[in-house]
XYZ file of C-alpha atoms in Angstrom:
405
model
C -37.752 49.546 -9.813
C -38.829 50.516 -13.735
C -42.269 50.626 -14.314
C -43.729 47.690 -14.232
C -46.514 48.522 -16.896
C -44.779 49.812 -19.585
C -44.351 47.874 -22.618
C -41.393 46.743 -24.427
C -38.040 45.372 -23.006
C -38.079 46.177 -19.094
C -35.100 45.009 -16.808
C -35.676 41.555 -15.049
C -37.146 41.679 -11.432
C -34.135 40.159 -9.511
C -36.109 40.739 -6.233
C -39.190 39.831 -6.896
C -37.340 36.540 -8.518
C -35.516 35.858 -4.999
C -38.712 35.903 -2.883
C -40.478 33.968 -5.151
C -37.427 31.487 -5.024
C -37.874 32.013 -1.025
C -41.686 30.824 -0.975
C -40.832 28.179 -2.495
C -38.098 26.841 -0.375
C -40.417 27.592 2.901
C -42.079 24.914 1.540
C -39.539 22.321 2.171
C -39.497 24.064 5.514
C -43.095 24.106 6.545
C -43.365 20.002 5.608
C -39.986 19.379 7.369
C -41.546 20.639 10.799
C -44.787 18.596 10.636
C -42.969 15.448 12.383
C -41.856 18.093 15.490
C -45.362 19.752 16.185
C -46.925 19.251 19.263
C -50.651 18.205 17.822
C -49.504 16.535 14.932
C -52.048 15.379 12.519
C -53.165 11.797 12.308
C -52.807 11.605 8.538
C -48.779 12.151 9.375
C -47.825 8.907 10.996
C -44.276 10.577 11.257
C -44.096 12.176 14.567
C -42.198 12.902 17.757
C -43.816 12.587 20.700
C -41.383 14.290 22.287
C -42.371 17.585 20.638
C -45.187 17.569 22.132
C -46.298 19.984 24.627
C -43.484 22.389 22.492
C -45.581 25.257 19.969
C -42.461 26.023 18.460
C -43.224 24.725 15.498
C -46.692 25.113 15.646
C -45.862 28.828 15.476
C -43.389 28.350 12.611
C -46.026 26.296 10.563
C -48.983 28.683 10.759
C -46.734 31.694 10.274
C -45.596 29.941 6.949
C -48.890 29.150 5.973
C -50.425 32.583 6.583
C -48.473 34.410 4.255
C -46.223 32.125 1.852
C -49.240 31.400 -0.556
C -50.201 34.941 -0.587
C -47.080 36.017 -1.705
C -46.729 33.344 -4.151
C -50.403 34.450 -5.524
C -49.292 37.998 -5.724
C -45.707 37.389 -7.315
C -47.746 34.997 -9.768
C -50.366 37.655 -11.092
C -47.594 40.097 -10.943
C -45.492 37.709 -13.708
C -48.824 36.795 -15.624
C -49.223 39.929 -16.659
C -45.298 40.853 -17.174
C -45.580 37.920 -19.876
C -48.603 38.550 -21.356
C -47.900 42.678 -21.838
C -43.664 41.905 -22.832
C -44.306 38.710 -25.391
C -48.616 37.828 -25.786
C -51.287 36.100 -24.238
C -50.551 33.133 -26.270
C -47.401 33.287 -25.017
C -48.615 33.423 -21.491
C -50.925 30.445 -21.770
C -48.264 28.019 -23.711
C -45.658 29.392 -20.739
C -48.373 27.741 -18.245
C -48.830 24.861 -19.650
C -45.515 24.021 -19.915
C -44.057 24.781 -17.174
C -47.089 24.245 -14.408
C -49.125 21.899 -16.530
C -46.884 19.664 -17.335
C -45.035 18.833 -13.917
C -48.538 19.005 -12.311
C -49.318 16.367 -14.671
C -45.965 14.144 -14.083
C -45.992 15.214 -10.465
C -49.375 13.881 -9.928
C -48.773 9.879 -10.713
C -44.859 9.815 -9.808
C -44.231 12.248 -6.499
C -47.773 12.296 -5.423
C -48.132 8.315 -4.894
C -45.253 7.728 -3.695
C -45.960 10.646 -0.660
C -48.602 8.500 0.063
C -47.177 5.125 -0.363
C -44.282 6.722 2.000
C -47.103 7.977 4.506
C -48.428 4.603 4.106
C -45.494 2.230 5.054
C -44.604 4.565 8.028
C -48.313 4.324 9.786
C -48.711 0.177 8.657
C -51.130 1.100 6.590
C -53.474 1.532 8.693
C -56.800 4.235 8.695
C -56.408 6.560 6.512
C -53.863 4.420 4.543
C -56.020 0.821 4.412
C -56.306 1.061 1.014
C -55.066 -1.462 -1.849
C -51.951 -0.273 -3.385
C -53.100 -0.977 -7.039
C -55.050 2.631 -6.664
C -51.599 4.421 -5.953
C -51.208 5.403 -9.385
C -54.851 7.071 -9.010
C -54.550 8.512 -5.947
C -53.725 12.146 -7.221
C -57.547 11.938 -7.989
C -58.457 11.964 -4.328
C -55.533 14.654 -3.416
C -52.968 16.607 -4.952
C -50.840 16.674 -1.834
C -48.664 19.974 -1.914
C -48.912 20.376 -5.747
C -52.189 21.770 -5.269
C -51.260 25.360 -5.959
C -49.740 24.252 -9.434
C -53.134 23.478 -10.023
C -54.929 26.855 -8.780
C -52.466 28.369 -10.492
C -53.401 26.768 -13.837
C -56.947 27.652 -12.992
C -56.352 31.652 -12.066
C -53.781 31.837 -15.207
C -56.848 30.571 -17.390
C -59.207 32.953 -15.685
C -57.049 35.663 -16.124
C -56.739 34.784 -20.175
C -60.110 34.305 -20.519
C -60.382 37.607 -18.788
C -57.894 39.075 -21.316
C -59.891 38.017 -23.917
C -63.224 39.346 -23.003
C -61.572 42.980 -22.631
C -60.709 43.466 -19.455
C -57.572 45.577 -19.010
C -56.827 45.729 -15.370
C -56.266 49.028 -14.806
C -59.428 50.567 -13.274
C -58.184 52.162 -9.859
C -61.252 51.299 -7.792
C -61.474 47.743 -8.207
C -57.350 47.617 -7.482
C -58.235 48.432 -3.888
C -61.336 46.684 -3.431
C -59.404 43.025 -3.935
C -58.075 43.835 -0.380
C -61.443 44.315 1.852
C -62.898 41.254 -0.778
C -60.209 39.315 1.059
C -61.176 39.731 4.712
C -64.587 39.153 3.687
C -63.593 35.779 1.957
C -61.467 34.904 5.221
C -64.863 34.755 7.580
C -65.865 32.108 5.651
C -63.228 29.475 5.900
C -64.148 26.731 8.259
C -60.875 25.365 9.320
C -59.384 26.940 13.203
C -55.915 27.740 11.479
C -54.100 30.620 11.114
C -54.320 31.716 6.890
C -57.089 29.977 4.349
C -58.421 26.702 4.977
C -56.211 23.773 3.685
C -56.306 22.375 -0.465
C -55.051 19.245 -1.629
C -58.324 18.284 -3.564
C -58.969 18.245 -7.554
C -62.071 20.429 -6.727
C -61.299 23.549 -5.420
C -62.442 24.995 -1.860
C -64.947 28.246 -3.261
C -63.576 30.303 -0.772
C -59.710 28.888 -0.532
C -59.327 29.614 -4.296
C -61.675 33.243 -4.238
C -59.071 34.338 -0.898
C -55.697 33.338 -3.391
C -57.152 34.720 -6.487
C -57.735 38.089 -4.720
C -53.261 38.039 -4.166
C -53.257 37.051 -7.826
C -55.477 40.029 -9.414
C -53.566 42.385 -7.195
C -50.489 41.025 -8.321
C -52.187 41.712 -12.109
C -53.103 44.822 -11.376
C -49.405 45.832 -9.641
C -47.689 45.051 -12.630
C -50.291 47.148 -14.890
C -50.739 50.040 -13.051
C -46.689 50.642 -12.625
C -46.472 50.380 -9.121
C -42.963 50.821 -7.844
C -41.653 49.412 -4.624
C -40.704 50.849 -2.125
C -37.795 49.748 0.251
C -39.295 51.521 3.100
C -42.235 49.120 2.903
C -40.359 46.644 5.267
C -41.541 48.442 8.199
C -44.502 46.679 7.285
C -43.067 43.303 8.994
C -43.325 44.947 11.848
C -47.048 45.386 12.132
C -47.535 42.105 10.553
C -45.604 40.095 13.111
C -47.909 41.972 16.052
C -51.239 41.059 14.299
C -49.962 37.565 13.942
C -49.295 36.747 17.602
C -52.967 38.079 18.258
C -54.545 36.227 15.669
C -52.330 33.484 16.688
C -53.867 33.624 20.771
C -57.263 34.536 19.657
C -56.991 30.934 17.847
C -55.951 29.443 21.021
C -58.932 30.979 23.303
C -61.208 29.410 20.516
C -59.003 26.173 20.623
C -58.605 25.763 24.379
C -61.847 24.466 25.271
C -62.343 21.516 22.996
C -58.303 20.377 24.112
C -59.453 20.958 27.727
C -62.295 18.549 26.697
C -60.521 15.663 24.964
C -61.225 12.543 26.013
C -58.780 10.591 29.044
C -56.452 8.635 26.879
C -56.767 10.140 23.846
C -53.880 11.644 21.856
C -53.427 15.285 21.569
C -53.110 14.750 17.709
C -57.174 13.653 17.744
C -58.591 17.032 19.348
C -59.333 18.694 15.945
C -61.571 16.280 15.147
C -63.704 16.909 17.966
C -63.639 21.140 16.784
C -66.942 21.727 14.683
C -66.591 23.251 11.161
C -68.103 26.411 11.334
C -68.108 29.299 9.442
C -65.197 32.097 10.933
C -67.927 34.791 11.643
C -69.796 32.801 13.848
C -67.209 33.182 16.548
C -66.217 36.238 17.526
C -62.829 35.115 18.501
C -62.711 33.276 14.863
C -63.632 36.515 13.561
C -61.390 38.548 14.487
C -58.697 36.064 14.316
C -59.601 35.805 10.261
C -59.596 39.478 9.689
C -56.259 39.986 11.487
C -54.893 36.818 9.288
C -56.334 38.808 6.609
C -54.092 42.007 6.837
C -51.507 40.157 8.193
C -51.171 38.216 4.489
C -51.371 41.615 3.040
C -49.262 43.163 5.410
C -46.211 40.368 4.986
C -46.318 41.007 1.095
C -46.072 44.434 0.744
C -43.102 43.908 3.960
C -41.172 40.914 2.097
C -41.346 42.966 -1.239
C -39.723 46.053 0.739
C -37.086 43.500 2.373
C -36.317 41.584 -0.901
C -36.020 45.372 -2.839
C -33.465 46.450 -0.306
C -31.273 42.969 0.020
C -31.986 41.334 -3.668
C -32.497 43.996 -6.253
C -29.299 43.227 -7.889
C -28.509 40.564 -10.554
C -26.752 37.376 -8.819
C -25.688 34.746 -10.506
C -26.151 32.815 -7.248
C -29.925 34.232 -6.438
C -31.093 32.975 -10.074
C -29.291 29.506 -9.446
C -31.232 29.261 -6.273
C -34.359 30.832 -7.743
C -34.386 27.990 -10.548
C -33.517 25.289 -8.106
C -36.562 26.219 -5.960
C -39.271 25.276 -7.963
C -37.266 21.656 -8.504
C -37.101 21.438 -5.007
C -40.717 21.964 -3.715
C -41.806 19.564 -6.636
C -39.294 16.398 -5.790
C -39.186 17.441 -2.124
C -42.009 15.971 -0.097
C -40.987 11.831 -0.336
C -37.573 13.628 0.268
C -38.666 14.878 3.866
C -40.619 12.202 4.765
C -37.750 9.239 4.358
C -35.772 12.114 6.106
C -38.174 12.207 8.680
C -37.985 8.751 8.968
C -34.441 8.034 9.491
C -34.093 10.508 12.550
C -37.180 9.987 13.758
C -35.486 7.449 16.761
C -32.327 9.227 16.998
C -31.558 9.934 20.674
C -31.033 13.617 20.083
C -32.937 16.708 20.651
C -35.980 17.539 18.160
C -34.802 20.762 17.204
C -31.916 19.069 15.927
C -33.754 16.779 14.064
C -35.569 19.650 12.854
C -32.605 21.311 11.311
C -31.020 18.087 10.157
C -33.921 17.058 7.837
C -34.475 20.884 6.751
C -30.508 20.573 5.788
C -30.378 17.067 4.406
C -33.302 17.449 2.365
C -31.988 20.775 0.971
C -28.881 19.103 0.504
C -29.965 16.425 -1.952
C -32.273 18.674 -3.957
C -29.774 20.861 -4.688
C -27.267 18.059 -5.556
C -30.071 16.331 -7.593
C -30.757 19.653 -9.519
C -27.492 20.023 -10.459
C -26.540 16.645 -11.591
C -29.757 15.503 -13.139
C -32.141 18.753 -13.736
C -30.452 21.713 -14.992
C -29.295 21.191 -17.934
C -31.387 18.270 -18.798
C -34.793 18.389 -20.394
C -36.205 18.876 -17.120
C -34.587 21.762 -16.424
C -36.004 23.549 -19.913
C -39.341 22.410 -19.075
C -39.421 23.732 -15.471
C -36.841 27.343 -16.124
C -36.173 27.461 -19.650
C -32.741 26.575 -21.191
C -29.856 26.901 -19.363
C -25.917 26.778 -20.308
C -23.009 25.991 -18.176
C -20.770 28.541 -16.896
C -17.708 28.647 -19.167
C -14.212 29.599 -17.346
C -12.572 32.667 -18.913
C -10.291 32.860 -21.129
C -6.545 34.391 -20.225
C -7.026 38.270 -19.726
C -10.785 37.857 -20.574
C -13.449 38.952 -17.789
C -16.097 36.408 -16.671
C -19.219 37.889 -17.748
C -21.789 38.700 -14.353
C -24.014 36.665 -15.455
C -23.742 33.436 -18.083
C -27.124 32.886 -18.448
């Protein structure tokens, strides 16, 4: 890789594009998997009881969630400041506002309510759904559902201008490395007994949920300025991260095991995290230690997927930057998607992995198709990628250029 810091024209980070494009789309996997897990929360009426009993996905969910918003906080400071060094920081800010502001905006009062009115109809609307359906279009004010991060994003991308404006450079070497123990400190003070930071849908952010992410995002700043290069080598790093995972993931379920062995006769399964106290991460040491190993496994799992993605994605492919475009289309449309998916299999008498898969591919299936036929080159498409021009066949004896676009 080129230096990332230098000015002027630098080649385009093909890798860096792909697992981006990736965190995305393990989105549309992580909400897929809620229906199938075997403690499913009450505010998914969606679920198979036949999962339960089977971690499987439980496994697959808080692996997701311990590193895929990391990564997409890293890869995000990282492009903040490739924009705001290769065009200006007016540039950057009109680039953010466009393209997260606005389909946060439209997001919030078309995809957002009907999530909910989708959530809704499936439970009866019953508690935490007995409300009046005239507040639907308002409801975005109460949660932001899995556009959340649009808005932290919005919020670190003005921090980080403001920042830019004040002075600050973000090159001094010590504070680069500091961002990392400032982490694991932030992680003992999430409240929530899951593996990664506490969970965000709100309009207000968490204080410590937004100061864990915005630690990814600086370093991501501060990788681009000071010219790291990566390394392919740095896969290895999965390796490590995968071990401390599986501890933190049992030290959770020491902590955990005593309030499920406590639940109530008669009571679902999906009701025992109610009965687990918020408390602070350091005030258990088997909380403790599960948040610092969450910690350095987030860190770990970046610096290992940038490694992987360097060795398998570095080059330009036309099909990788299709994909890469598609993905931020599809985590936006894709959560009524999975849901009436979720729905419509829910009773089939086959297994739950299949189920599993079949929404995961069905769901992909139509967001692609949708992006094709009614995004890309539509108005949507330049507001959420830019402009984009079809692929024109060649002409007799003429090469195909690599890439179109």
């Amino acid at each position: 890789m080129a230096e990332a810091g230098a000015g002027g024209q630098s080649p385009r980070f093909y890798d860096l594009d792909a697992l981006r494009a990736v965190a995305m789309f393990l989105g549309v996997v992580l909400h897929s998997s809620i229906f199938v897990l075997p403690e499913a929360a009450a505010i998914w009426p969606i679920q198979d009881p036949a999962a339960r009993g089977d971690s499987t996905y439980k496994v697959l969910t808080e692996t997701i969630h311990g590193f895929r918003m990391p990564v997409f906080f890293l890869l995000s400071g990282f492009f903040s400041a490739l924009l705001w060094q290769r065009r200006s920081l007016r540039a950057l800010v009109m680039q953010r506002l466009r393209r997260v502001g606005l389909p946060l905006a439209v997001g919030a009062v078309t995809v957002v309510p009907l999530s909910i009115w989708i959530l809704a109809a499936a439970g009866g609307y019953r508690e935490p759904y007995d409300f009046p359906l005239w507040i639907l279009p308002l409801v975005w004010i109460f949660g932001l559902a899995h556009l959340w991060f649009l808005w932290y994003l919005l919020l670190m991308a003005g921090g980080f201008a403001l920042a830019v404006r004040l002075g600050l450079q973000f090159r001094h070497t010590p504070f680069w490395w500091l961002v990392i123990p400032i982490s694991m400190a932030i992680s003992l003070v999430m409240v929530e007994p899951i593996y990664g930071a506490d969970n965000a849908t709100g309009i207000i952010p968490g204080p410590a949920i937004i100061a864990y992410y915005a630690c990814f995002f600086i370093f991501g700043v501060f990788f681009y300025r000071r010219g790291f290069t990566i390394r392919r080598w740095w896969t290895v790093a999965l390796l490590p991260a995968a071990g401390a995972f599986f501890a933190g993931f049992y030290l959770l379920g020491l902590y955990l095991e005593p309030y499920e062995a406590a639940l109530p006769p008669g009571e679902p399964p999906s009701e025992y995290l109610s009965h687990v106290p918020e408390a602070f991460m350091f005030q258990n040491p088997l909380t403790l230690a599960a948040a610092l190993i969450g910690a350095v496994c987030a860190w770990l799992m970046c610096f290992g997927l940038m490694g992987l993605f360097r060795w398998a994605a570095s080059r330009e492919s036309f099909t990788v930057r299709y994909l890469s475009d598609a993905s931020y289309w599809m985590y936006l449309a894709h959560l009524p998607v999975v849901m009436v998916a979720q729905y419509l299999v829910l009773y089939l008498p086959i297994h739950y992995h299949i189920k599993f898969l079949i929404v995961c591919v069905a769901a992909t299936a139509f967001l692609v198709a949708t992006y094709q036929l009614g995004v890309r080159y539509t108005f949507i498409g330049r507001a959420l990628n830019g402009p984009r021009t079809r692929r024109q066949p060649a002409l007799p004896g003429q090469p195909q250029p690599a890439n179109p676009e």
